[in-house]
Amino acid sequence: MNEQSQSLADPWPRSWRIGALLPVALTGALAFETAWRNRLAVDDFVIVKQLPVIGPAGWIAASLQKWWATSFQSHDWRPFSRLTLIAQAWSMAKLGIAREWPYYIFNILAHAGVCALLLAAAVRWGIDRRAALTGALIFAAHPLHAEAVNQVVGRTELLAAGWMLAGFILWTRWGPESPHA
């Protein structure tokens, strides 16, 4: 069995899993580690300051509200992003944290997770492991992601990318012919 057919049969040999995913995730986290010191930016004020600090019983109803304040006349709807912010605001209030850094820590960790998922998706797609690792490391440290990581509202892009990559990985695992599809 040559390396290419081995790669498609078992794209994640046991010895390669942690050894590749961990450096990619760490690179993604360390490339933007200074973000946790940020203060709220212009868009962040609009979103974070309007968040209701309510208990878990009201999270679903509150997450279904419009993303932007009514003054923007926008029809954007981002319930999962809003739900993560509401849950985070509530837990920060319960813990007595009045600073912004937990919002940025979430974004840094989400970016690290997306970087690891990108590597997993590339290998799942049959891309050579070394090429996938190189591409994922470039993606992890690329300054293009600064806005998504350095602004609280950027978590919408991070969550969208993470769910899309997770869905792709699951689809490549089971495929359209699978009874799970």
Short mmCIF file of N, CA and C in Angstrom, two decimals:
data_model
loop_
_atom_site.label_atom_id
_atom_site.label_comp_id
_atom_site.label_asym_id
_atom_site.label_seq_id
_atom_site.Cartn_x
_atom_site.Cartn_y
_atom_site.Cartn_z
N MET A 1 0.86 -1.18 0.00
CA MET A 1 0.00 0.00 0.00
C MET A 1 0.90 1.23 0.00
N ASN A 2 0.75 2.09 -1.00
CA ASN A 2 1.59 3.28 -1.05
C ASN A 2 1.08 4.34 -0.09
N GLU A 3 1.86 5.44 0.06
CA GLU A 3 1.52 6.47 1.05
C GLU A 3 0.20 7.16 0.72
N GLN A 4 -0.09 7.39 -0.56
CA GLN A 4 -1.34 8.07 -0.95
C GLN A 4 -2.56 7.22 -0.59
N SER A 5 -2.54 5.92 -0.91
CA SER A 5 -3.70 5.09 -0.57
C SER A 5 -3.79 4.89 0.94
N GLN A 6 -2.63 4.83 1.63
CA GLN A 6 -2.65 4.76 3.10
C GLN A 6 -3.30 6.02 3.65
N SER A 7 -2.98 7.19 3.06
CA SER A 7 -3.52 8.46 3.53
C SER A 7 -5.04 8.49 3.41
N LEU A 8 -5.56 7.95 2.31
CA LEU A 8 -7.02 7.96 2.12
C LEU A 8 -7.70 6.91 2.99
N ALA A 9 -7.03 5.78 3.22
CA ALA A 9 -7.62 4.74 4.04
C ALA A 9 -7.65 5.15 5.51
N ASP A 10 -6.57 5.70 6.00
CA ASP A 10 -6.49 6.14 7.38
C ASP A 10 -5.80 7.49 7.40
N PRO A 11 -6.56 8.58 7.19
CA PRO A 11 -5.94 9.89 7.07
C PRO A 11 -5.31 10.39 8.36
N TRP A 12 -5.61 9.78 9.47
CA TRP A 12 -5.06 10.23 10.76
C TRP A 12 -4.37 9.09 11.49
N PRO A 13 -3.18 8.71 11.05
CA PRO A 13 -2.45 7.71 11.83
C PRO A 13 -2.26 8.22 13.26
N ARG A 14 -2.33 7.33 14.18
CA ARG A 14 -2.29 7.69 15.60
C ARG A 14 -1.10 8.58 15.96
N SER A 15 0.04 8.29 15.39
CA SER A 15 1.25 9.06 15.72
C SER A 15 1.18 10.50 15.20
N TRP A 16 0.29 10.77 14.27
CA TRP A 16 0.26 12.08 13.62
C TRP A 16 -0.80 13.00 14.22
N ARG A 17 -1.78 12.47 14.91
CA ARG A 17 -2.94 13.26 15.38
C ARG A 17 -2.52 14.42 16.26
N ILE A 18 -2.02 14.16 17.44
CA ILE A 18 -1.67 15.22 18.38
C ILE A 18 -0.44 15.97 17.91
N GLY A 19 0.51 15.25 17.31
CA GLY A 19 1.74 15.86 16.85
C GLY A 19 1.54 16.95 15.81
N ALA A 20 0.43 16.95 15.10
CA ALA A 20 0.18 17.98 14.09
C ALA A 20 -0.89 18.96 14.55
N LEU A 21 -1.94 18.46 15.18
CA LEU A 21 -3.02 19.35 15.59
C LEU A 21 -2.60 20.34 16.67
N LEU A 22 -1.83 19.89 17.62
CA LEU A 22 -1.42 20.76 18.72
C LEU A 22 -0.57 21.94 18.27
N PRO A 23 0.47 21.74 17.45
CA PRO A 23 1.24 22.91 16.99
C PRO A 23 0.41 23.89 16.18
N VAL A 24 -0.52 23.39 15.39
CA VAL A 24 -1.36 24.29 14.59
C VAL A 24 -2.26 25.11 15.50
N ALA A 25 -2.91 24.47 16.46
CA ALA A 25 -3.77 25.19 17.39
C ALA A 25 -2.97 26.18 18.23
N LEU A 26 -1.81 25.77 18.70
CA LEU A 26 -0.96 26.68 19.47
C LEU A 26 -0.49 27.87 18.64
N THR A 27 -0.14 27.63 17.38
CA THR A 27 0.27 28.72 16.51
C THR A 27 -0.88 29.71 16.34
N GLY A 28 -2.10 29.20 16.14
CA GLY A 28 -3.26 30.07 16.01
C GLY A 28 -3.51 30.88 17.26
N ALA A 29 -3.34 30.26 18.42
CA ALA A 29 -3.57 30.98 19.68
C ALA A 29 -2.46 31.99 19.95
N LEU A 30 -1.22 31.59 19.75
CA LEU A 30 -0.10 32.48 20.05
C LEU A 30 0.03 33.63 19.07
N ALA A 31 -0.40 33.43 17.83
CA ALA A 31 -0.31 34.51 16.84
C ALA A 31 -1.18 35.70 17.23
N PHE A 32 -2.24 35.43 17.98
CA PHE A 32 -3.17 36.50 18.36
C PHE A 32 -3.31 36.63 19.87
N GLU A 33 -2.32 36.16 20.62
CA GLU A 33 -2.43 36.17 22.08
C GLU A 33 -2.55 37.57 22.65
N THR A 34 -2.10 38.58 21.97
CA THR A 34 -2.21 39.95 22.50
C THR A 34 -3.65 40.46 22.46
N ALA A 35 -4.52 39.77 21.75
CA ALA A 35 -5.91 40.22 21.64
C ALA A 35 -6.62 40.26 22.98
N TRP A 36 -6.22 39.44 23.93
CA TRP A 36 -6.94 39.39 25.21
C TRP A 36 -6.82 40.70 25.99
N ARG A 37 -5.87 41.55 25.61
CA ARG A 37 -5.71 42.84 26.28
C ARG A 37 -6.56 43.93 25.63
N ASN A 38 -7.27 43.61 24.57
CA ASN A 38 -8.05 44.61 23.83
C ASN A 38 -9.19 45.20 24.66
N ARG A 39 -9.57 46.38 24.28
CA ARG A 39 -10.80 47.00 24.78
C ARG A 39 -11.84 46.86 23.68
N LEU A 40 -13.08 47.10 24.02
CA LEU A 40 -14.14 46.98 23.03
C LEU A 40 -13.94 48.00 21.91
N ALA A 41 -14.09 47.56 20.68
CA ALA A 41 -13.98 48.43 19.50
C ALA A 41 -15.36 48.98 19.17
N VAL A 42 -15.45 49.71 18.09
CA VAL A 42 -16.70 50.41 17.73
C VAL A 42 -17.88 49.44 17.63
N ASP A 43 -17.77 48.41 16.81
CA ASP A 43 -18.87 47.46 16.67
C ASP A 43 -19.12 46.66 17.94
N ASP A 44 -18.05 46.41 18.68
CA ASP A 44 -18.19 45.66 19.92
C ASP A 44 -19.07 46.39 20.94
N PHE A 45 -18.92 47.71 21.02
CA PHE A 45 -19.76 48.49 21.93
C PHE A 45 -21.24 48.26 21.62
N VAL A 46 -21.57 48.31 20.33
CA VAL A 46 -22.97 48.18 19.92
C VAL A 46 -23.52 46.82 20.31
N ILE A 47 -22.75 45.77 20.09
CA ILE A 47 -23.23 44.41 20.36
C ILE A 47 -23.16 44.06 21.85
N VAL A 48 -22.01 44.24 22.46
CA VAL A 48 -21.80 43.79 23.84
C VAL A 48 -22.60 44.61 24.84
N LYS A 49 -22.65 45.90 24.66
CA LYS A 49 -23.35 46.75 25.63
C LYS A 49 -24.86 46.58 25.60
N GLN A 50 -25.41 46.05 24.51
CA GLN A 50 -26.86 45.84 24.45
C GLN A 50 -27.26 44.44 24.92
N LEU A 51 -26.29 43.60 25.29
CA LEU A 51 -26.60 42.23 25.70
C LEU A 51 -27.38 42.21 27.01
N PRO A 52 -28.42 41.43 27.07
CA PRO A 52 -29.11 41.27 28.35
C PRO A 52 -28.33 40.30 29.23
N VAL A 53 -28.23 40.61 30.50
CA VAL A 53 -27.60 39.69 31.44
C VAL A 53 -28.73 38.94 32.11
N ILE A 54 -29.08 37.81 31.52
CA ILE A 54 -30.22 37.02 32.00
C ILE A 54 -29.75 35.58 32.23
N GLY A 55 -30.52 34.87 33.00
CA GLY A 55 -30.20 33.48 33.29
C GLY A 55 -30.47 32.58 32.11
N PRO A 56 -30.05 31.32 32.23
CA PRO A 56 -30.19 30.37 31.14
C PRO A 56 -31.62 30.19 30.63
N ALA A 57 -32.60 30.42 31.45
CA ALA A 57 -33.99 30.23 31.01
C ALA A 57 -34.36 31.19 29.89
N GLY A 58 -33.76 32.35 29.84
CA GLY A 58 -34.10 33.32 28.81
C GLY A 58 -33.13 33.39 27.65
N TRP A 59 -32.14 32.51 27.62
CA TRP A 59 -31.11 32.58 26.58
C TRP A 59 -31.65 32.36 25.18
N ILE A 60 -32.51 31.40 25.00
CA ILE A 60 -33.00 31.09 23.65
C ILE A 60 -33.79 32.26 23.10
N ALA A 61 -34.73 32.80 23.87
CA ALA A 61 -35.52 33.94 23.39
C ALA A 61 -34.62 35.14 23.10
N ALA A 62 -33.65 35.39 23.95
CA ALA A 62 -32.75 36.53 23.74
C ALA A 62 -31.83 36.32 22.54
N SER A 63 -31.47 35.08 22.27
CA SER A 63 -30.58 34.82 21.13
C SER A 63 -31.29 35.00 19.80
N LEU A 64 -32.61 34.99 19.82
CA LEU A 64 -33.37 35.14 18.58
C LEU A 64 -33.63 36.61 18.23
N GLN A 65 -33.11 37.53 19.02
CA GLN A 65 -33.24 38.95 18.71
C GLN A 65 -32.29 39.32 17.57
N LYS A 66 -32.53 40.48 16.97
CA LYS A 66 -31.67 40.94 15.89
C LYS A 66 -30.24 41.15 16.39
N TRP A 67 -29.29 40.96 15.51
CA TRP A 67 -27.87 41.08 15.86
C TRP A 67 -27.51 42.52 16.18
N TRP A 68 -27.86 43.46 15.33
CA TRP A 68 -27.52 44.87 15.52
C TRP A 68 -28.65 45.59 16.24
N ALA A 69 -28.31 46.69 16.86
CA ALA A 69 -29.32 47.51 17.53
C ALA A 69 -30.35 47.99 16.50
N THR A 70 -31.53 48.32 16.95
CA THR A 70 -32.60 48.72 16.02
C THR A 70 -32.26 49.98 15.25
N SER A 71 -31.36 50.80 15.75
CA SER A 71 -31.02 52.03 15.04
C SER A 71 -30.34 51.75 13.71
N PHE A 72 -29.80 50.54 13.52
CA PHE A 72 -29.14 50.22 12.26
C PHE A 72 -30.11 49.74 11.18
N GLN A 73 -31.33 49.44 11.55
CA GLN A 73 -32.34 48.94 10.62
C GLN A 73 -31.83 47.74 9.84
N SER A 74 -31.11 46.90 10.51
CA SER A 74 -30.53 45.71 9.89
C SER A 74 -31.42 44.51 10.18
N HIS A 75 -31.38 43.56 9.27
CA HIS A 75 -32.17 42.34 9.45
C HIS A 75 -31.26 41.13 9.68
N ASP A 76 -30.05 41.40 10.14
CA ASP A 76 -29.12 40.31 10.42
C ASP A 76 -29.62 39.49 11.60
N TRP A 77 -29.42 38.19 11.50
CA TRP A 77 -29.87 37.28 12.53
C TRP A 77 -28.75 36.27 12.76
N ARG A 78 -28.14 36.31 13.91
CA ARG A 78 -27.02 35.42 14.23
C ARG A 78 -27.25 34.80 15.60
N PRO A 79 -28.20 33.87 15.68
CA PRO A 79 -28.61 33.37 17.00
C PRO A 79 -27.52 32.64 17.76
N PHE A 80 -26.70 31.83 17.09
CA PHE A 80 -25.69 31.09 17.85
C PHE A 80 -24.61 32.01 18.38
N SER A 81 -24.17 32.96 17.57
CA SER A 81 -23.17 33.93 18.03
C SER A 81 -23.73 34.74 19.19
N ARG A 82 -24.97 35.15 19.06
CA ARG A 82 -25.61 35.94 20.11
C ARG A 82 -25.78 35.09 21.38
N LEU A 83 -26.11 33.83 21.21
CA LEU A 83 -26.26 32.94 22.36
C LEU A 83 -24.93 32.79 23.10
N THR A 84 -23.82 32.65 22.38
CA THR A 84 -22.53 32.53 23.05
C THR A 84 -22.19 33.80 23.82
N LEU A 85 -22.52 34.96 23.26
CA LEU A 85 -22.25 36.22 23.95
C LEU A 85 -23.13 36.39 25.19
N ILE A 86 -24.40 36.03 25.07
CA ILE A 86 -25.32 36.15 26.20
C ILE A 86 -24.89 35.21 27.33
N ALA A 87 -24.56 33.97 26.98
CA ALA A 87 -24.11 33.01 27.99
C ALA A 87 -22.82 33.48 28.64
N GLN A 88 -21.94 34.05 27.84
CA GLN A 88 -20.68 34.54 28.40
C GLN A 88 -20.91 35.76 29.30
N ALA A 89 -21.80 36.67 28.90
CA ALA A 89 -22.10 37.84 29.73
C ALA A 89 -22.69 37.41 31.07
N TRP A 90 -23.57 36.42 31.04
CA TRP A 90 -24.19 35.92 32.27
C TRP A 90 -23.15 35.28 33.18
N SER A 91 -22.30 34.42 32.60
CA SER A 91 -21.30 33.75 33.44
C SER A 91 -20.28 34.74 33.99
N MET A 92 -19.93 35.78 33.20
CA MET A 92 -19.01 36.80 33.70
C MET A 92 -19.65 37.58 34.84
N ALA A 93 -20.95 37.88 34.73
CA ALA A 93 -21.65 38.59 35.81
C ALA A 93 -21.69 37.73 37.07
N LYS A 94 -21.93 36.43 36.91
CA LYS A 94 -21.97 35.52 38.06
C LYS A 94 -20.61 35.43 38.75
N LEU A 95 -19.54 35.50 37.96
CA LEU A 95 -18.19 35.41 38.51
C LEU A 95 -17.65 36.77 38.96
N GLY A 96 -18.39 37.83 38.68
CA GLY A 96 -17.96 39.16 39.07
C GLY A 96 -16.88 39.75 38.18
N ILE A 97 -16.81 39.29 36.94
CA ILE A 97 -15.80 39.80 36.00
C ILE A 97 -16.40 40.96 35.22
N ALA A 98 -15.82 42.14 35.37
CA ALA A 98 -16.36 43.33 34.72
C ALA A 98 -15.45 43.80 33.58
N ARG A 99 -14.55 42.97 33.15
CA ARG A 99 -13.61 43.33 32.09
C ARG A 99 -13.99 42.64 30.78
N GLU A 100 -13.33 43.04 29.70
CA GLU A 100 -13.65 42.48 28.38
C GLU A 100 -12.82 41.27 28.02
N TRP A 101 -11.74 40.98 28.74
CA TRP A 101 -10.81 39.95 28.29
C TRP A 101 -11.43 38.57 28.05
N PRO A 102 -12.45 38.12 28.78
CA PRO A 102 -13.00 36.80 28.47
C PRO A 102 -13.59 36.69 27.05
N TYR A 103 -14.13 37.79 26.54
CA TYR A 103 -14.65 37.76 25.17
C TYR A 103 -13.52 37.48 24.17
N TYR A 104 -12.37 38.07 24.42
CA TYR A 104 -11.24 37.90 23.51
C TYR A 104 -10.57 36.54 23.68
N ILE A 105 -10.55 36.03 24.90
CA ILE A 105 -10.01 34.68 25.13
C ILE A 105 -10.85 33.67 24.34
N PHE A 106 -12.18 33.84 24.37
CA PHE A 106 -13.06 32.96 23.59
C PHE A 106 -12.69 33.01 22.12
N ASN A 107 -12.48 34.22 21.57
CA ASN A 107 -12.15 34.35 20.15
C ASN A 107 -10.80 33.73 19.83
N ILE A 108 -9.83 33.89 20.72
CA ILE A 108 -8.50 33.28 20.50
C ILE A 108 -8.62 31.76 20.47
N LEU A 109 -9.34 31.20 21.42
CA LEU A 109 -9.52 29.75 21.46
C LEU A 109 -10.34 29.25 20.28
N ALA A 110 -11.34 30.02 19.85
CA ALA A 110 -12.12 29.64 18.67
C ALA A 110 -11.24 29.64 17.43
N HIS A 111 -10.36 30.63 17.30
CA HIS A 111 -9.45 30.65 16.15
C HIS A 111 -8.52 29.44 16.18
N ALA A 112 -8.00 29.11 17.35
CA ALA A 112 -7.14 27.93 17.47
C ALA A 112 -7.89 26.67 17.06
N GLY A 113 -9.15 26.56 17.47
CA GLY A 113 -9.96 25.41 17.08
C GLY A 113 -10.22 25.35 15.59
N VAL A 114 -10.48 26.50 14.97
CA VAL A 114 -10.70 26.55 13.52
C VAL A 114 -9.44 26.12 12.78
N CYS A 115 -8.29 26.54 13.28
CA CYS A 115 -7.01 26.16 12.65
C CYS A 115 -6.83 24.64 12.69
N ALA A 116 -7.12 24.03 13.83
CA ALA A 116 -7.02 22.57 13.95
C ALA A 116 -8.03 21.87 13.04
N LEU A 117 -9.24 22.41 12.97
CA LEU A 117 -10.25 21.82 12.08
C LEU A 117 -9.86 21.96 10.62
N LEU A 118 -9.21 23.06 10.25
CA LEU A 118 -8.75 23.23 8.87
C LEU A 118 -7.73 22.16 8.51
N LEU A 119 -6.81 21.89 9.41
CA LEU A 119 -5.82 20.83 9.17
C LEU A 119 -6.52 19.48 9.03
N ALA A 120 -7.44 19.20 9.91
CA ALA A 120 -8.17 17.93 9.84
C ALA A 120 -8.95 17.80 8.53
N ALA A 121 -9.58 18.89 8.11
CA ALA A 121 -10.35 18.87 6.86
C ALA A 121 -9.43 18.67 5.66
N ALA A 122 -8.28 19.32 5.66
CA ALA A 122 -7.35 19.19 4.54
C ALA A 122 -6.85 17.75 4.42
N VAL A 123 -6.51 17.15 5.54
CA VAL A 123 -6.05 15.76 5.51
C VAL A 123 -7.19 14.83 5.11
N ARG A 124 -8.38 15.10 5.59
CA ARG A 124 -9.55 14.30 5.21
C ARG A 124 -9.82 14.36 3.72
N TRP A 125 -9.53 15.51 3.13
CA TRP A 125 -9.77 15.70 1.70
C TRP A 125 -8.71 15.00 0.86
N GLY A 126 -7.68 14.48 1.50
CA GLY A 126 -6.66 13.74 0.79
C GLY A 126 -5.43 14.56 0.46
N ILE A 127 -5.32 15.75 0.98
CA ILE A 127 -4.13 16.57 0.76
C ILE A 127 -2.98 15.97 1.56
N ASP A 128 -1.81 15.95 0.96
CA ASP A 128 -0.62 15.43 1.62
C ASP A 128 -0.48 16.04 3.01
N ARG A 129 -0.11 15.24 3.98
CA ARG A 129 -0.04 15.71 5.36
C ARG A 129 0.90 16.89 5.54
N ARG A 130 2.06 16.84 4.89
CA ARG A 130 3.01 17.94 5.03
C ARG A 130 2.46 19.22 4.43
N ALA A 131 1.82 19.11 3.27
CA ALA A 131 1.22 20.30 2.64
C ALA A 131 0.07 20.83 3.49
N ALA A 132 -0.73 19.93 4.03
CA ALA A 132 -1.84 20.34 4.90
C ALA A 132 -1.32 21.04 6.15
N LEU A 133 -0.27 20.50 6.74
CA LEU A 133 0.31 21.11 7.93
C LEU A 133 0.88 22.49 7.62
N THR A 134 1.59 22.61 6.51
CA THR A 134 2.14 23.90 6.12
C THR A 134 1.03 24.92 5.88
N GLY A 135 0.01 24.53 5.14
CA GLY A 135 -1.11 25.43 4.87
C GLY A 135 -1.84 25.84 6.15
N ALA A 136 -2.04 24.89 7.06
CA ALA A 136 -2.73 25.20 8.31
C ALA A 136 -1.90 26.13 9.19
N LEU A 137 -0.59 25.96 9.20
CA LEU A 137 0.27 26.86 9.98
C LEU A 137 0.26 28.27 9.41
N ILE A 138 0.27 28.38 8.08
CA ILE A 138 0.17 29.71 7.46
C ILE A 138 -1.17 30.34 7.79
N PHE A 139 -2.23 29.56 7.67
CA PHE A 139 -3.57 30.05 8.01
C PHE A 139 -3.63 30.51 9.46
N ALA A 140 -3.03 29.75 10.36
CA ALA A 140 -3.08 30.04 11.80
C ALA A 140 -2.45 31.39 12.13
N ALA A 141 -1.34 31.70 11.47
CA ALA A 141 -0.60 32.91 11.81
C ALA A 141 -0.89 34.09 10.87
N HIS A 142 -1.70 33.89 9.87
CA HIS A 142 -1.92 34.94 8.87
C HIS A 142 -2.65 36.14 9.47
N PRO A 143 -2.15 37.35 9.19
CA PRO A 143 -2.79 38.55 9.75
C PRO A 143 -4.18 38.85 9.19
N LEU A 144 -4.58 38.14 8.17
CA LEU A 144 -5.92 38.32 7.62
C LEU A 144 -7.00 38.06 8.67
N HIS A 145 -6.70 37.24 9.64
CA HIS A 145 -7.68 36.86 10.66
C HIS A 145 -7.73 37.83 11.84
N ALA A 146 -6.97 38.89 11.78
CA ALA A 146 -6.89 39.84 12.90
C ALA A 146 -8.25 40.41 13.26
N GLU A 147 -9.05 40.77 12.28
CA GLU A 147 -10.35 41.37 12.60
C GLU A 147 -11.27 40.36 13.28
N ALA A 148 -11.26 39.13 12.81
CA ALA A 148 -12.13 38.11 13.41
C ALA A 148 -11.74 37.80 14.85
N VAL A 149 -10.45 37.81 15.14
CA VAL A 149 -9.98 37.46 16.49
C VAL A 149 -9.97 38.68 17.41
N ASN A 150 -9.58 39.83 16.90
CA ASN A 150 -9.39 41.01 17.73
C ASN A 150 -10.66 41.80 18.01
N GLN A 151 -11.76 41.45 17.43
CA GLN A 151 -13.02 42.12 17.73
C GLN A 151 -14.02 41.08 18.23
N VAL A 152 -14.78 41.45 19.23
CA VAL A 152 -15.77 40.53 19.79
C VAL A 152 -16.76 40.08 18.72
N VAL A 153 -17.18 41.01 17.86
CA VAL A 153 -18.16 40.66 16.84
C VAL A 153 -17.58 39.72 15.79
N GLY A 154 -16.25 39.56 15.76
CA GLY A 154 -15.62 38.65 14.82
C GLY A 154 -15.88 37.19 15.12
N ARG A 155 -16.45 36.91 16.27
CA ARG A 155 -16.73 35.51 16.59
C ARG A 155 -17.75 34.90 15.65
N THR A 156 -18.55 35.72 14.98
CA THR A 156 -19.50 35.15 14.01
C THR A 156 -18.75 34.44 12.89
N GLU A 157 -17.66 35.03 12.40
CA GLU A 157 -16.87 34.40 11.35
C GLU A 157 -16.16 33.15 11.88
N LEU A 158 -15.65 33.23 13.10
CA LEU A 158 -14.96 32.09 13.68
C LEU A 158 -15.92 30.91 13.87
N LEU A 159 -17.09 31.19 14.39
CA LEU A 159 -18.07 30.11 14.59
C LEU A 159 -18.56 29.55 13.27
N ALA A 160 -18.78 30.41 12.28
CA ALA A 160 -19.22 29.94 10.96
C ALA A 160 -18.16 29.03 10.34
N ALA A 161 -16.91 29.44 10.40
CA ALA A 161 -15.83 28.63 9.84
C ALA A 161 -15.71 27.30 10.58
N GLY A 162 -15.80 27.33 11.90
CA GLY A 162 -15.70 26.11 12.69
C GLY A 162 -16.80 25.11 12.38
N TRP A 163 -18.04 25.58 12.31
CA TRP A 163 -19.16 24.68 12.00
C TRP A 163 -19.07 24.15 10.57
N MET A 164 -18.64 25.00 9.63
CA MET A 164 -18.51 24.55 8.24
C MET A 164 -17.44 23.46 8.13
N LEU A 165 -16.30 23.67 8.76
CA LEU A 165 -15.23 22.68 8.70
C LEU A 165 -15.63 21.39 9.41
N ALA A 166 -16.29 21.51 10.56
CA ALA A 166 -16.75 20.31 11.27
C ALA A 166 -17.75 19.53 10.42
N GLY A 167 -18.65 20.24 9.75
CA GLY A 167 -19.60 19.58 8.86
C GLY A 167 -18.91 18.89 7.70
N PHE A 168 -17.90 19.53 7.14
CA PHE A 168 -17.15 18.92 6.04
C PHE A 168 -16.44 17.65 6.50
N ILE A 169 -15.83 17.71 7.67
CA ILE A 169 -15.13 16.53 8.19
C ILE A 169 -16.10 15.38 8.40
N LEU A 170 -17.26 15.67 8.97
CA LEU A 170 -18.26 14.62 9.18
C LEU A 170 -18.79 14.08 7.85
N TRP A 171 -18.98 14.95 6.88
CA TRP A 171 -19.47 14.51 5.58
C TRP A 171 -18.44 13.62 4.89
N THR A 172 -17.15 13.96 4.99
CA THR A 172 -16.13 13.12 4.37
C THR A 172 -15.98 11.80 5.10
N ARG A 173 -16.34 11.78 6.35
CA ARG A 173 -16.26 10.53 7.09
C ARG A 173 -17.39 9.58 6.70
N TRP A 174 -18.60 10.10 6.60
CA TRP A 174 -19.74 9.24 6.31
C TRP A 174 -20.21 9.36 4.87
N GLY A 175 -20.08 10.51 4.26
CA GLY A 175 -20.42 10.70 2.86
C GLY A 175 -21.90 10.64 2.56
N PRO A 176 -22.27 10.97 1.33
CA PRO A 176 -23.69 11.01 0.97
C PRO A 176 -24.32 9.62 0.90
N GLU A 177 -23.52 8.57 0.74
CA GLU A 177 -24.08 7.23 0.67
C GLU A 177 -24.30 6.59 2.03
N SER A 178 -23.82 7.24 3.06
CA SER A 178 -23.93 6.70 4.41
C SER A 178 -25.36 6.78 4.91
N PRO A 179 -25.76 5.82 5.73
CA PRO A 179 -27.08 5.91 6.35
C PRO A 179 -27.18 7.07 7.32
N HIS A 180 -26.03 7.64 7.72
CA HIS A 180 -26.01 8.78 8.65
C HIS A 180 -26.23 10.11 7.93
N ALA A 181 -26.07 10.13 6.60
CA ALA A 181 -26.17 11.38 5.86
C ALA A 181 -27.59 11.84 5.69
#
